[in-house]
mmCIF file of C-alpha atoms in Angstrom:
data_model
loop_
_atom_site.group_PDB
_atom_site.id
_atom_site.type_symbol
_atom_site.label_atom_id
_atom_site.label_comp_id
_atom_site.label_asym_id
_atom_site.label_seq_id
_atom_site.Cartn_x
_atom_site.Cartn_y
_atom_site.Cartn_z
ATOM 1 C CA MET A 1 30.656 6.630 14.157
ATOM 2 C CA LEU A 2 30.920 10.409 12.774
ATOM 3 C CA VAL A 3 28.094 12.775 14.275
ATOM 4 C CA GLU A 4 28.218 16.328 12.100
ATOM 5 C CA VAL A 5 27.523 19.197 14.345
ATOM 6 C CA THR A 6 28.713 21.644 12.053
ATOM 7 C CA SER A 7 31.340 21.768 9.254
ATOM 8 C CA LYS A 8 34.122 22.233 11.633
ATOM 9 C CA VAL A 9 33.088 19.983 14.177
ATOM 10 C CA LEU A 10 32.289 16.293 14.463
ATOM 11 C CA ILE A 11 31.627 13.669 17.352
ATOM 12 C CA ASN A 12 33.195 10.322 17.144
ATOM 13 C CA SER A 13 30.902 8.645 19.514
ATOM 14 C CA SER A 14 32.390 5.652 19.064
ATOM 15 C CA LYS A 15 35.687 6.537 20.336
ATOM 16 C CA SER A 16 34.423 9.501 22.728
ATOM 17 C CA GLU A 17 36.374 11.903 20.557
ATOM 18 C CA ILE A 18 35.268 15.934 19.252
ATOM 19 C CA VAL A 19 36.931 16.210 15.775
ATOM 20 C CA HIS A 20 38.005 19.703 14.965
ATOM 21 C CA ILE A 21 38.469 20.448 11.073
ATOM 22 C CA GLU A 22 41.201 23.149 10.364
ATOM 23 C CA ASN A 23 41.119 25.732 7.698
ATOM 24 C CA ASN A 24 43.587 23.555 5.918
ATOM 25 C CA GLY A 25 41.598 19.983 5.795
ATOM 26 C CA SER A 26 43.666 18.314 8.821
ATOM 27 C CA GLU A 27 41.669 16.833 11.759
ATOM 28 C CA ARG A 28 42.678 17.308 15.447
ATOM 29 C CA ALA A 29 40.531 14.770 17.941
ATOM 30 C CA ILE A 30 40.274 15.821 21.257
ATOM 31 C CA LYS A 31 39.481 13.085 24.033
ATOM 32 C CA ILE A 32 36.018 13.495 25.976
ATOM 33 C CA THR A 33 34.707 11.057 28.701
ATOM 34 C CA ARG A 34 31.742 9.063 27.557
ATOM 35 C CA PRO A 35 28.868 11.015 29.838
ATOM 36 C CA GLU A 36 30.120 14.248 27.468
ATOM 37 C CA THR A 37 29.735 12.098 24.508
ATOM 38 C CA ASN A 38 26.403 10.862 25.490
ATOM 39 C CA ILE A 39 25.234 14.257 26.663
ATOM 40 C CA ILE A 40 26.870 16.296 23.151
ATOM 41 C CA VAL A 41 25.604 13.444 20.979
ATOM 42 C CA PHE A 42 21.856 13.621 22.499
ATOM 43 C CA LEU A 43 21.775 17.669 22.855
ATOM 44 C CA ASN A 44 22.826 17.110 18.554
ATOM 45 C CA LYS A 45 20.344 15.051 17.881
ATOM 46 C CA HIS A 46 17.918 17.353 19.671
ATOM 47 C CA ARG A 47 19.271 21.063 18.696
ATOM 48 C CA GLY A 48 17.416 23.806 19.519
ATOM 49 C CA GLU A 49 15.332 21.880 22.667
ATOM 50 C CA VAL A 50 15.790 22.652 26.028
ATOM 51 C CA PHE A 51 16.564 20.004 28.344
ATOM 52 C CA SER A 52 16.521 20.066 32.622
ATOM 53 C CA LYS A 53 19.650 19.104 34.427
ATOM 54 C CA GLU A 54 17.968 15.925 36.165
ATOM 55 C CA GLN A 55 17.200 15.053 32.178
ATOM 56 C CA LEU A 56 21.361 15.422 31.033
ATOM 57 C CA VAL A 57 22.334 13.673 34.211
ATOM 58 C CA ASN A 58 20.558 10.677 33.387
ATOM 59 C CA ILE A 59 21.313 11.156 29.675
ATOM 60 C CA GLY A 60 25.260 11.166 30.246
ATOM 61 C CA TRP A 61 25.595 9.079 33.527
ATOM 62 C CA CYS A 62 22.674 6.349 32.248
ATOM 63 C CA GLY A 63 21.178 6.546 35.126
ATOM 64 C CA ARG A 64 24.087 5.977 37.610
ATOM 65 C CA ILE A 65 24.580 8.096 40.825
ATOM 66 C CA THR A 66 26.580 11.296 40.020
ATOM 67 C CA GLY A 67 28.230 14.312 42.242
ATOM 68 C CA THR A 68 26.052 17.435 41.977
ATOM 69 C CA ASN A 69 29.072 19.183 40.084
ATOM 70 C CA SER A 70 29.587 16.889 37.595
ATOM 71 C CA LEU A 71 27.238 17.940 35.154
ATOM 72 C CA ASN A 72 28.804 21.544 35.176
ATOM 73 C CA VAL A 73 32.042 19.945 34.684
ATOM 74 C CA ALA A 74 30.789 18.491 31.708
ATOM 75 C CA ILE A 75 28.901 21.399 30.236
ATOM 76 C CA TYR A 76 31.972 23.267 31.044
ATOM 77 C CA ASN A 77 34.300 21.274 28.842
ATOM 78 C CA LEU A 78 31.948 21.017 26.506
ATOM 79 C CA ARG A 79 31.478 24.663 25.435
ATOM 80 C CA LYS A 80 35.272 24.878 25.612
ATOM 81 C CA TYR A 81 35.673 22.093 23.119
ATOM 82 C CA LEU A 82 32.502 23.472 20.664
ATOM 83 C CA SER A 83 34.136 27.256 21.171
ATOM 84 C CA VAL A 84 36.224 27.004 18.100
ATOM 85 C CA ASP A 85 33.271 26.797 16.111
ATOM 86 C CA ASN A 86 31.054 29.838 16.247
ATOM 87 C CA GLU A 87 28.534 28.385 14.620
ATOM 88 C CA VAL A 88 27.303 25.969 17.614
ATOM 89 C CA SER A 89 26.596 27.238 21.622
ATOM 90 C CA LEU A 90 26.014 25.649 24.232
ATOM 91 C CA GLU A 91 23.010 27.663 25.928
ATOM 92 C CA ASN A 92 22.058 28.258 29.267
ATOM 93 C CA ILE A 93 18.067 28.514 30.127
ATOM 94 C CA PRO A 94 17.877 29.783 33.430
ATOM 95 C CA ARG A 95 15.573 27.368 35.825
ATOM 96 C CA GLU A 96 15.104 25.408 32.942
ATOM 97 C CA GLY A 97 18.416 23.380 31.557
ATOM 98 C CA TYR A 98 20.396 23.510 28.089
ATOM 99 C CA LYS A 99 20.126 23.542 25.016
ATOM 100 C CA LEU A 100 22.493 23.189 21.481
ATOM 101 C CA ASN A 101 22.178 26.332 19.272
ATOM 102 C CA ILE A 102 23.574 26.481 15.621
ATOM 103 C CA ILE A 103 23.104 29.585 13.797
ATOM 104 C CA ASN A 104 22.132 27.827 10.585
ATOM 105 C CA GLN A 105 19.930 25.504 12.435
ATOM 106 C CA SER A 106 17.096 27.808 10.336
ATOM 107 C CA VAL A 107 18.660 26.374 6.504
ATOM 108 C CA PHE A 108 18.778 22.625 8.487
ATOM 109 C CA LEU A 109 15.071 22.660 9.457
ATOM 110 C CA LYS A 110 14.629 24.020 5.989
ATOM 111 C CA GLU A 111 16.201 21.250 4.378
ATOM 112 C CA GLU A 112 14.604 19.111 6.362
ATOM 113 C CA THR A 113 11.263 20.509 6.138
ATOM 114 C CA GLU A 114 11.737 20.086 2.141
ATOM 115 C CA GLU A 115 12.853 16.672 2.558
ATOM 116 C CA THR A 116 9.777 16.286 4.878
ATOM 117 C CA GLU A 117 7.487 17.389 2.516
ATOM 118 C CA GLU A 118 9.105 15.429 -0.390
ATOM 119 C CA ILE A 119 8.225 12.567 1.218
ATOM 120 C CA ASN A 120 5.222 13.212 2.037
ATOM 121 C CA ASP A 121 4.197 13.867 -1.418
ATOM 122 C CA ARG A 122 5.286 10.461 -2.428
ATOM 123 C CA VAL A 123 3.554 8.896 0.151
ATOM 124 C CA HIS A 124 0.356 10.831 -0.679
ATOM 125 C CA TYR A 125 1.242 10.460 -4.633
ATOM 126 C CA LYS A 126 1.221 6.500 -3.903
ATOM 127 C CA LYS A 127 -1.759 6.724 -1.621
ATOM 128 C CA ILE A 128 -3.969 7.945 -4.880
ATOM 129 C CA LYS A 129 -1.998 5.551 -7.146
ATOM 130 C CA ILE A 130 -3.165 2.348 -4.802
ATOM 131 C CA ASN A 131 -6.650 4.274 -4.489
ATOM 132 C CA ASN A 132 -7.135 4.414 -8.376
ATOM 133 C CA THR A 133 -5.903 0.637 -8.406
ATOM 134 C CA SER A 134 -8.770 -0.231 -5.356
ATOM 135 C CA GLU A 135 -11.602 1.338 -7.558
ATOM 136 C CA HIS A 136 -10.076 -0.224 -10.707
ATOM 137 C CA ILE A 137 -10.157 -3.983 -9.153
ATOM 138 C CA ASN A 138 -13.563 -3.100 -7.731
ATOM 139 C CA SER A 139 -14.948 -1.953 -10.712
ATOM 140 C CA SER A 140 -13.465 -4.902 -12.417
ATOM 141 C CA PRO A 141 -15.658 -7.494 -10.537
ATOM 142 C CA ASN A 142 -18.846 -5.453 -12.036
ATOM 143 C CA LYS A 143 -18.217 -5.623 -15.430
ATOM 144 C CA LEU A 144 -17.689 -9.999 -15.545
ATOM 145 C CA THR A 145 -20.711 -9.843 -13.841
ATOM 146 C CA THR A 146 -22.645 -8.138 -16.625
ATOM 147 C CA ILE A 147 -20.741 -10.125 -19.087
ATOM 148 C CA LYS A 148 -21.662 -13.161 -17.366
ATOM 149 C CA MET A 149 -25.617 -11.942 -17.276
ATOM 150 C CA ALA A 150 -25.487 -11.145 -20.841
ATOM 151 C CA ILE A 151 -24.234 -14.653 -21.741
ATOM 152 C CA LEU A 152 -26.515 -16.032 -19.574
ATOM 153 C CA LEU A 153 -29.042 -13.929 -21.407
ATOM 154 C CA SER A 154 -28.245 -15.423 -24.438
ATOM 155 C CA LEU A 155 -28.103 -18.804 -23.361
ATOM 156 C CA ASN A 156 -31.886 -18.289 -22.538
ATOM 157 C CA VAL A 157 -32.787 -16.661 -25.208
ATOM 158 C CA LEU A 158 -31.513 -19.290 -27.511
ATOM 159 C CA LEU A 159 -32.543 -22.290 -25.466
ATOM 160 C CA ILE A 160 -36.532 -20.880 -25.707
ATOM 161 C CA THR A 161 -35.524 -20.370 -29.658
ATOM 162 C CA LEU A 162 -34.578 -23.668 -30.109
ATOM 163 C CA THR A 163 -37.870 -25.163 -27.823
ATOM 164 C CA LEU A 164 -39.984 -23.159 -29.758
ATOM 165 C CA ILE A 165 -38.740 -24.204 -33.474
ATOM 166 C CA ILE A 166 -38.861 -28.131 -31.831
ATOM 167 C CA TYR A 167 -42.547 -27.407 -30.713
ATOM 168 C CA LEU A 168 -43.544 -25.952 -33.791
ATOM 169 C CA ASN A 169 -42.073 -28.898 -36.174
ATOM 170 C CA LEU A 170 -44.075 -31.806 -33.888
ATOM 171 C CA VAL A 171 -46.193 -33.653 -35.293
ATOM 172 C CA TRP A 172 -49.075 -35.279 -32.989
ATOM 173 C CA VAL A 173 -49.686 -39.376 -33.912
ATOM 174 C CA GLU A 174 -52.637 -41.745 -33.281
ATOM 175 C CA CYS A 175 -52.261 -45.322 -33.604
ATOM 176 C CA ALA A 176 -54.639 -47.419 -34.365
ATOM 177 C CA VAL A 177 -54.388 -51.550 -34.569
ATOM 178 C CA GLY A 178 -55.959 -53.363 -37.468
ATOM 179 C CA GLU A 179 -56.131 -56.966 -38.625
ATOM 180 C CA ASN A 180 -52.582 -56.286 -40.812
ATOM 181 C CA GLY A 181 -51.000 -54.723 -37.644
ATOM 182 C CA THR A 182 -50.284 -51.605 -36.014
ATOM 183 C CA VAL A 183 -51.173 -47.965 -38.173
ATOM 184 C CA CYS A 184 -49.981 -44.851 -36.519
ATOM 185 C CA TYR A 185 -50.933 -41.797 -38.640
ATOM 186 C CA SER A 186 -50.791 -37.865 -37.554
ATOM 187 C CA LYS A 187 -53.914 -35.769 -37.179
ATOM 188 C CA SER A 188 -53.399 -33.200 -40.118
ATOM 189 C CA TYR A 189 -52.666 -36.247 -42.359
ATOM 190 C CA LEU A 190 -55.967 -37.663 -42.020
ATOM 191 C CA ILE A 191 -57.941 -33.993 -42.647
ATOM 192 C CA ILE A 192 -56.460 -34.254 -46.219
ATOM 193 C CA HIS A 193 -56.290 -38.336 -46.760
ATOM 194 C CA ASP A 194 -58.656 -41.032 -46.424
ATOM 195 C CA ARG A 195 -57.754 -43.562 -43.575
ATOM 196 C CA GLY A 196 -58.347 -46.597 -45.735
ATOM 197 C CA LYS A 197 -55.510 -45.216 -47.990
ATOM 198 C CA ILE A 198 -52.648 -45.631 -45.319
ATOM 199 C CA PRO A 199 -50.286 -48.694 -46.107
ATOM 200 C CA ASP A 200 -50.198 -51.426 -44.024
ATOM 201 C CA GLY A 201 -47.988 -51.967 -40.995
ATOM 202 C CA PHE A 202 -46.350 -49.510 -38.162
ATOM 203 C CA SER A 203 -46.241 -46.283 -40.457
ATOM 204 C CA VAL A 204 -46.443 -42.934 -38.880
ATOM 205 C CA ARG A 205 -47.238 -40.328 -41.480
ATOM 206 C CA SER A 206 -47.614 -36.319 -41.954
ATOM 207 C CA ASN A 207 -48.065 -33.935 -44.300
ATOM 208 C CA HIS A 208 -44.345 -33.553 -44.910
ATOM 209 C CA ASN A 209 -43.048 -36.993 -44.463
ATOM 210 C CA VAL A 210 -43.946 -40.943 -44.465
ATOM 211 C CA SER A 211 -41.684 -43.529 -42.399
ATOM 212 C CA ASN A 212 -42.893 -46.950 -42.876
ATOM 213 C CA ILE A 213 -41.387 -49.584 -40.942
ATOM 214 C CA MET A 214 -42.746 -53.554 -41.910
#
């Protein structure tokens, strides 16, 4: 796996090599130790940050016990291998540790910042879109409830109207048993007709209709 330090210096972490890119485009690989590979890969990933000697020893030798001079040798070799490019330097911070400096790091950080801001803008846009969608979804039940209430109100009005129509058209009937059978008649019919003229048999009479069942 190739890791770019600068345009002229690459790290092949799988093969533990530092690769120099020559002016003619050719590549020249230099073998380094595994601890040196671990250290340079880590410092390149955290370029500009200071790490103590103890931290770099743990990173380089993965917690294994090593001589006190091993880190000094690794730093010396790495500085020598990186010296082919003036844009990179492995700087010693007195009483603190070491850090990897890249001259055009500000450009790198600017590009990274712009990319991060663009990602944040996308996330913000998606959040707004999701919120708008949620508001639309939340407003839908209210609309459905309003529609249901309107339908129920219409049905109630229709039911009341039908009830009134049926009630107003009811005929109150009285029945009497005579010699020739049972006669049923409406009260309103008797007001304008003579009881004696009601036909024999089972009859229902109103001002609007006469029905006989013999």
